[in-house]
XYZ file of C-alpha atoms in Angstrom:
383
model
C 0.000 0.000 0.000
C 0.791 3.383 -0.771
C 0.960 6.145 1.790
C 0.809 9.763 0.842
C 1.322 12.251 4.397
C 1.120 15.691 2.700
C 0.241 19.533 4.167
C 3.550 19.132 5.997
C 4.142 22.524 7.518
C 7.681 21.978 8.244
C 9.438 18.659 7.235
C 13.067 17.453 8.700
C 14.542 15.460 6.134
C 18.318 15.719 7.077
C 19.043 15.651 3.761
C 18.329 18.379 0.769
C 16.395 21.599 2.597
C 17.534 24.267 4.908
C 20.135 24.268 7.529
C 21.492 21.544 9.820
C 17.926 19.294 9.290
C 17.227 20.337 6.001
C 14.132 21.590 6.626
C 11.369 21.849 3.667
C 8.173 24.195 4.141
C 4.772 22.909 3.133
C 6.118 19.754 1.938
C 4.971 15.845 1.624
C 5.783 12.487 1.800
C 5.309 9.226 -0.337
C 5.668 6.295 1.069
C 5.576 2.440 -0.932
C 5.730 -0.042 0.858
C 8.444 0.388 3.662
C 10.543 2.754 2.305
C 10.155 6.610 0.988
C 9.291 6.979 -2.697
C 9.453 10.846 -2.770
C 9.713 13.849 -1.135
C 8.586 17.121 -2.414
C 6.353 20.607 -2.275
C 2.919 19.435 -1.037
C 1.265 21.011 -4.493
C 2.921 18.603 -6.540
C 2.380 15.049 -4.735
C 1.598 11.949 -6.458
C -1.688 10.033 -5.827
C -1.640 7.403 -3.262
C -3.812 4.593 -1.701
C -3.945 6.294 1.758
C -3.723 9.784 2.286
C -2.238 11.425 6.435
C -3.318 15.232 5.913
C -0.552 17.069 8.286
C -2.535 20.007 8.794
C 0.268 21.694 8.667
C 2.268 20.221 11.400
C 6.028 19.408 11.502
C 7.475 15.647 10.492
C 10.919 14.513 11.114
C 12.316 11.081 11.129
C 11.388 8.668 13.690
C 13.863 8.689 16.460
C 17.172 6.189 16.303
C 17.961 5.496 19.855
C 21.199 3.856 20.054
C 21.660 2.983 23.408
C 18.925 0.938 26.247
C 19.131 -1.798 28.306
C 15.279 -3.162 28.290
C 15.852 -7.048 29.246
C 15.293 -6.739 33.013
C 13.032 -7.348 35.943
C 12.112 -5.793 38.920
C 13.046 -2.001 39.437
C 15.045 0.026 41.275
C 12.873 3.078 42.789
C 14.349 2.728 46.451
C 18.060 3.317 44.606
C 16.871 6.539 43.003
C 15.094 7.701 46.023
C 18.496 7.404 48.150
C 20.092 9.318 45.427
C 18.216 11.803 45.380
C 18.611 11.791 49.457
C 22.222 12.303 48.735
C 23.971 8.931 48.545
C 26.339 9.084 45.246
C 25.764 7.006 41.954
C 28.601 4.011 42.010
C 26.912 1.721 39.632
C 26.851 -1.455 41.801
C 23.182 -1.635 42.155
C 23.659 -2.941 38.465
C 23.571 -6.540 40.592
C 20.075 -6.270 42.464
C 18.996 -5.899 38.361
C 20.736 -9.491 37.851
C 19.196 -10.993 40.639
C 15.431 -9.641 40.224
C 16.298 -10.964 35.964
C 17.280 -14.239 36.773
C 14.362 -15.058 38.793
C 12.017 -14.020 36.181
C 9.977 -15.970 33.493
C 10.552 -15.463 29.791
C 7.419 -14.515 29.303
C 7.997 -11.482 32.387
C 11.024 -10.720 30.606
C 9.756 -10.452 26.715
C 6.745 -8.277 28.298
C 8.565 -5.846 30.456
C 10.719 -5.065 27.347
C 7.569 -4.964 25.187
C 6.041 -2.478 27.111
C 9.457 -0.228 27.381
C 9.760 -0.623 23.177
C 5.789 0.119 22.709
C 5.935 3.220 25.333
C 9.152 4.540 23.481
C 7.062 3.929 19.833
C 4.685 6.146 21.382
C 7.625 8.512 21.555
C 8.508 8.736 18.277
C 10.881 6.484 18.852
C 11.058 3.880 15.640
C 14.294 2.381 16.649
C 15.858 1.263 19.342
C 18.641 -1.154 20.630
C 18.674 -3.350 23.366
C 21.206 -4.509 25.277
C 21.706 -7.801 27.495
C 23.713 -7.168 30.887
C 21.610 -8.077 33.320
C 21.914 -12.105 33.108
C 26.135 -11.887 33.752
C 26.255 -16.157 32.825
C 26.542 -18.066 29.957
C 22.551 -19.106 29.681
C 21.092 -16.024 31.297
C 23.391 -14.011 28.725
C 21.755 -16.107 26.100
C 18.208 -15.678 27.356
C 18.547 -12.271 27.391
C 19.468 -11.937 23.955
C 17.175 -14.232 22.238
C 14.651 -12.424 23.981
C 16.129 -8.993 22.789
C 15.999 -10.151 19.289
C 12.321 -10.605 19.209
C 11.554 -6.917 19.113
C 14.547 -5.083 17.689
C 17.421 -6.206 15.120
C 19.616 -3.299 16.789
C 21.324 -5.906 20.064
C 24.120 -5.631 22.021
C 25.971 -8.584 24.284
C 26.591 -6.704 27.059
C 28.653 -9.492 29.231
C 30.872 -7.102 30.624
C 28.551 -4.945 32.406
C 29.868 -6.306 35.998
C 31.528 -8.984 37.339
C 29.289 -10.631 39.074
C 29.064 -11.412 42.790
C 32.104 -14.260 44.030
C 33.366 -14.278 40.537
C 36.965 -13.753 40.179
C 37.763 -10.403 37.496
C 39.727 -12.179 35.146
C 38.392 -15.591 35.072
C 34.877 -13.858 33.982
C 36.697 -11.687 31.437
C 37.594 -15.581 29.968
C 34.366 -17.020 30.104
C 32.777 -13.468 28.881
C 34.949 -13.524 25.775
C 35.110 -17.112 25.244
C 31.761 -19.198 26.366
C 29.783 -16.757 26.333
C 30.532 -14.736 23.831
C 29.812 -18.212 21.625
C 26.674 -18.512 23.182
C 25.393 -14.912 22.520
C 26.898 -13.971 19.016
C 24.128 -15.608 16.846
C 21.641 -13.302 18.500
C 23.588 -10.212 18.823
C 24.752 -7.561 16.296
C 27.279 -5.761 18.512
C 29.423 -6.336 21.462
C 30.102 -3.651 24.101
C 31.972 -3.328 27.686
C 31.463 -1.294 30.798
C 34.924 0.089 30.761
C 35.418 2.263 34.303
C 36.947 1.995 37.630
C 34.614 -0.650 39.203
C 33.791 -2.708 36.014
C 36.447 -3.430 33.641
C 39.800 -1.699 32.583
C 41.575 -1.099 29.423
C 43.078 -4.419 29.059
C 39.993 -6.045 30.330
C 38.027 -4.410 27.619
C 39.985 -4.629 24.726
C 40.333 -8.241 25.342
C 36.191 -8.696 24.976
C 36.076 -6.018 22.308
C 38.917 -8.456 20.243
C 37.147 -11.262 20.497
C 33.544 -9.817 19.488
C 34.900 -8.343 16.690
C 36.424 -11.639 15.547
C 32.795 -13.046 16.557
C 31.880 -10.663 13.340
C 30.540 -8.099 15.972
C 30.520 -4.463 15.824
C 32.109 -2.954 18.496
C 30.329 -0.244 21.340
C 31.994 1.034 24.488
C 30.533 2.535 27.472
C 33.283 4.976 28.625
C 34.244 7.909 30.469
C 30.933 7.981 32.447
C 31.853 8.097 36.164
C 35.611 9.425 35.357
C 38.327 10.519 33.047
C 39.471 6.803 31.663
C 40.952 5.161 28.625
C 37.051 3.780 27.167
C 37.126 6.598 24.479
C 40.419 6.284 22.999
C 40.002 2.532 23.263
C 36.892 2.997 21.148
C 38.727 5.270 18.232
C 41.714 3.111 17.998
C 39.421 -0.140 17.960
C 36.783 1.719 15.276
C 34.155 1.346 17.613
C 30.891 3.022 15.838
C 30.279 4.698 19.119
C 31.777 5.310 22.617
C 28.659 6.272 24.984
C 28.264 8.466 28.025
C 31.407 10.710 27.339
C 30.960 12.315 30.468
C 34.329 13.055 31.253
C 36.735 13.819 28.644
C 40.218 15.134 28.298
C 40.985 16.981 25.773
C 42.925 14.339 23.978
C 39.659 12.214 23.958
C 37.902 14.890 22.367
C 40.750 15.175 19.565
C 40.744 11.543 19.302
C 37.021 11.496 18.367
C 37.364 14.564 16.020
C 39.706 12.707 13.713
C 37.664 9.309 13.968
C 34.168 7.611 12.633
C 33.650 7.369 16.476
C 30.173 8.952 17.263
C 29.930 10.476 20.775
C 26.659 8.794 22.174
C 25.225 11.095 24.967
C 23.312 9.945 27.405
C 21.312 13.057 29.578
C 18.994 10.846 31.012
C 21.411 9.319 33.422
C 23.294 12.757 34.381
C 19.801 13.886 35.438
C 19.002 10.503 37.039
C 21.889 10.580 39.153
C 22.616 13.958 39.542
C 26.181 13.850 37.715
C 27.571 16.569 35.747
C 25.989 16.431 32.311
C 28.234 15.794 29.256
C 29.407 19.098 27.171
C 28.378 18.757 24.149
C 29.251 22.082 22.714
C 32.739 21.255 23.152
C 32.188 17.731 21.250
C 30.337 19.643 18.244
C 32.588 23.091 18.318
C 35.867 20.367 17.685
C 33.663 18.631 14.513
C 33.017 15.311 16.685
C 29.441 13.486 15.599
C 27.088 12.920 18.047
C 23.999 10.912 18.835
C 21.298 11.298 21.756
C 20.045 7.643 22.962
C 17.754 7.294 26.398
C 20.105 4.466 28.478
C 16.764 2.958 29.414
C 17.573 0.876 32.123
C 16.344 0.531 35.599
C 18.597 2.286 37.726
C 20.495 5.394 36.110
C 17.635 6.513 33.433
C 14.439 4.731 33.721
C 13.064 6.576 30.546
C 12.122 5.696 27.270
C 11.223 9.167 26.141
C 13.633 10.611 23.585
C 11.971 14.003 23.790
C 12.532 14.428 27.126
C 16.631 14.050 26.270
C 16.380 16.348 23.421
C 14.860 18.797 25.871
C 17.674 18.234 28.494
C 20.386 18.062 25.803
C 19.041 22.238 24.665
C 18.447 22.842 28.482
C 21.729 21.526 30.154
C 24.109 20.162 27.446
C 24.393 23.417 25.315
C 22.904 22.226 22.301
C 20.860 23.688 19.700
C 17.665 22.651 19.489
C 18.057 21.790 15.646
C 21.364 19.933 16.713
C 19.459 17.919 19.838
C 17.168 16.676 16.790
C 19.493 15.585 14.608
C 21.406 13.881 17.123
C 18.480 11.942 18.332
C 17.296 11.414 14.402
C 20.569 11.191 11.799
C 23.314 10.937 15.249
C 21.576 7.279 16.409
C 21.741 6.196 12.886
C 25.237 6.894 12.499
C 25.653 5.031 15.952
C 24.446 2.263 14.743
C 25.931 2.635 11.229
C 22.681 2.712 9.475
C 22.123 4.913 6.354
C 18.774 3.845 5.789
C 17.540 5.501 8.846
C 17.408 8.825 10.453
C 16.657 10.878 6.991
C 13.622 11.533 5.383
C 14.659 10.733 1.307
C 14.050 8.258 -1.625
C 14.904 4.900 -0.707
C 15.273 5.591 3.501
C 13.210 3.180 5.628
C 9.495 5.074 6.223
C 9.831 5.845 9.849
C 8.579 8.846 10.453
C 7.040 11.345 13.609
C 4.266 13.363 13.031
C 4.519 16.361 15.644
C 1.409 17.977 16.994
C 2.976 20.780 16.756
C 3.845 23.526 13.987
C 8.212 22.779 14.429
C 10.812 20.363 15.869
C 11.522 23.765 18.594
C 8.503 22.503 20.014
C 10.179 19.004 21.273
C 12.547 21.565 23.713
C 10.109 24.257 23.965
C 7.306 22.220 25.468
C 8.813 19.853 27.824
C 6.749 16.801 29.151
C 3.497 18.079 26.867
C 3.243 14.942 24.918
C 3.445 16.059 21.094
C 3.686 12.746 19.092
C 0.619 12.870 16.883
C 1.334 10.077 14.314
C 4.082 7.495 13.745
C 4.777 5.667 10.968
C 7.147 2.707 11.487
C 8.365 0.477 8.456
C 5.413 2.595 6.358
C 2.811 1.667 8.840
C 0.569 3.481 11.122
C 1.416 2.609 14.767
């Protein structure tokens, strides 16, 4: 079926139009099938089977969010409360998420991480990864992943999240990269590794990272979230498509990622979780570095699956642009996940698209927490 979505006030294409998000006034869209057949003034748009009259409001793509961990059970509300009391973020309640995981069912497990994708859909959110980390053995790892493949292609073995409880560092780092890592790599498209003080260090990490890639994994690295540490340069020199948090760089890390494919994936909903510093991402863009906005939807840092709400604290408290929050969270989570068929409204992209209820993307900073998602279209189809 053909889909026509036309009296497009403003469109983001991220492609041909104005400015950073090449923006097109009174515009449409046709869609075949999956995939966008044209783009062009609305006056001169084909026929088509089905017809979404914009009424003038803005459409962008769907958002590409590169980064969640949704295979979990259980949550971690008391953790945040005590935060919020005062007690500082160390990331070792990660292990209260293993144990609640374990215990539960498949079923609890597929339908927790349903509900997270369909609430972020809701969003505007037409991608999303998922990452295991929350199983830390060989079957659980597995599960996890299997699971994770039912409702997203974009999947992550996440192994080296923590050691677990009892185990001994390096013996895990074996079985991560070796027995596990078999177990996991037909259901995963990427490999990453927790590398900071308290999870795993350089050598650690590039150990895993060798031996995913070798899997025929791409490579991700959490780094530099709780400290200045080695996780982003590991990331460049390994070609890692992205090194996320970024939190704490040195000024060699942010020359490193200049001159690299690396995208810098930010993550605001866990600064604002935990009350950390926030990542400075007018220094990242000022030095030319590419970067992506992704929720960390997880249980215990940033228990959100609402993209808007980073793009509003990315403009608020990261110094971006609104026009550069959207692309981030739009053309910056394709590039994390090296996709070009996302993230950009144009012949031949995948038809994901957001239908604001709204007049402009400004609106998605603008009007924080006033839900604005009118329409989404994911693969061509109405959600």
């Amino acid at each position: 079926m053909s889909t026509l979505i036309d009296n497009i006030g403003e469109l983001v294409t991220n492609d041909e139009g104005e400015g950073l998000l090449g923006v097109r006034k009174n515009a449409a869209v046709a869609v075949e099938g999956d995939r966008i057949a044209w783009v062009g003034p609305s006056a001169q748009a084909p026929a088509a089977d089905r017809r979404i009259d914009a009424q003038g409001r803005a459409v962008l793509p769907g958002f590409v969010d590169s980064h969640a961990h949704l295979v979990f059970a259980g949550d971690r509300a008391a953790e945040f409360g005590a935060r919020m009391a005062g007690e500082p973020y160390t990331g070792g309640g990660i292990r209260t998420t293993v144990a609640a995981t374990r215990a539960a069912t498949d079923d609890d497990l597929l339908g927790n991480a349903g509900r997270l994708v369909a609430e972020a859909r809701r969003q505007g959110t037409t991608t999303i990864e998922i990452k295991s980390g929350y199983g830390l053995s060989v079957a659980e790892e597995a599960r996890s992943l299997r699971i994770a493949r039912q409702l997203s292609d974009e999947t992550t073995f996440l192994g080296a999240h923590v050691v677990p409880a009892g185990s001994d560092p390096d013996e895990y780092v074996d079985l991560v990269r070796g027995a596990m890592l078999d177990a996991c790599a037909p259901y995963a498209k990427w490999v990453d590794v927790f590398c900071e003080r308290g999870a795993f260090d350089e050598e650690q990490t590039r150990a895993i990272l060798t031996a995913g890639r070798q899997k025929g994994l791409g490579l991700r690295v959490h780094a530099n979230q709780l400290a200045e540490g080695p996780g982003v340069r590991l990331a460049v020199e390994l070609g890692a498509a992205s090194a996320d948090h970024c939190t704490h760089l040195s000024s060699a890390d942010v020359d490193a990622l200049a001159g690299s494919p690396t995208v810098a994936t930010l993550l605001p909903g866990a600064e604002f979780s935990t009350r950390s510093p926030y990542p400075d991402a007018r220094r990242l863009i000022d030095a030319g570095v590419t970067v992506a906005l992704a929720t960390d939807c997880n249980p215990g840092s940033s228990y959100t699956s609402s993209m808007p709400f980073c793009i509003a604290l990315a403009v608020r408290d990261m110094r971006m642009t609104p026009a550069e929050a959207v692309h981030a969270a739009t053309a910056g989570g394709a590039r994390a996940l090296r996709r070009d068929d996302l993230g950009r409204l144009r012949p031949g992209a995948r038809a994901d698209l957001t239908v604001l209820d709204a007049p402009s993307h400004l609106h998605l900073a603008y009007r924080p927490g006033v839900p604005l998602i009118s329409t989404v279209l994911h693969n061509g189809v109405p959600q």
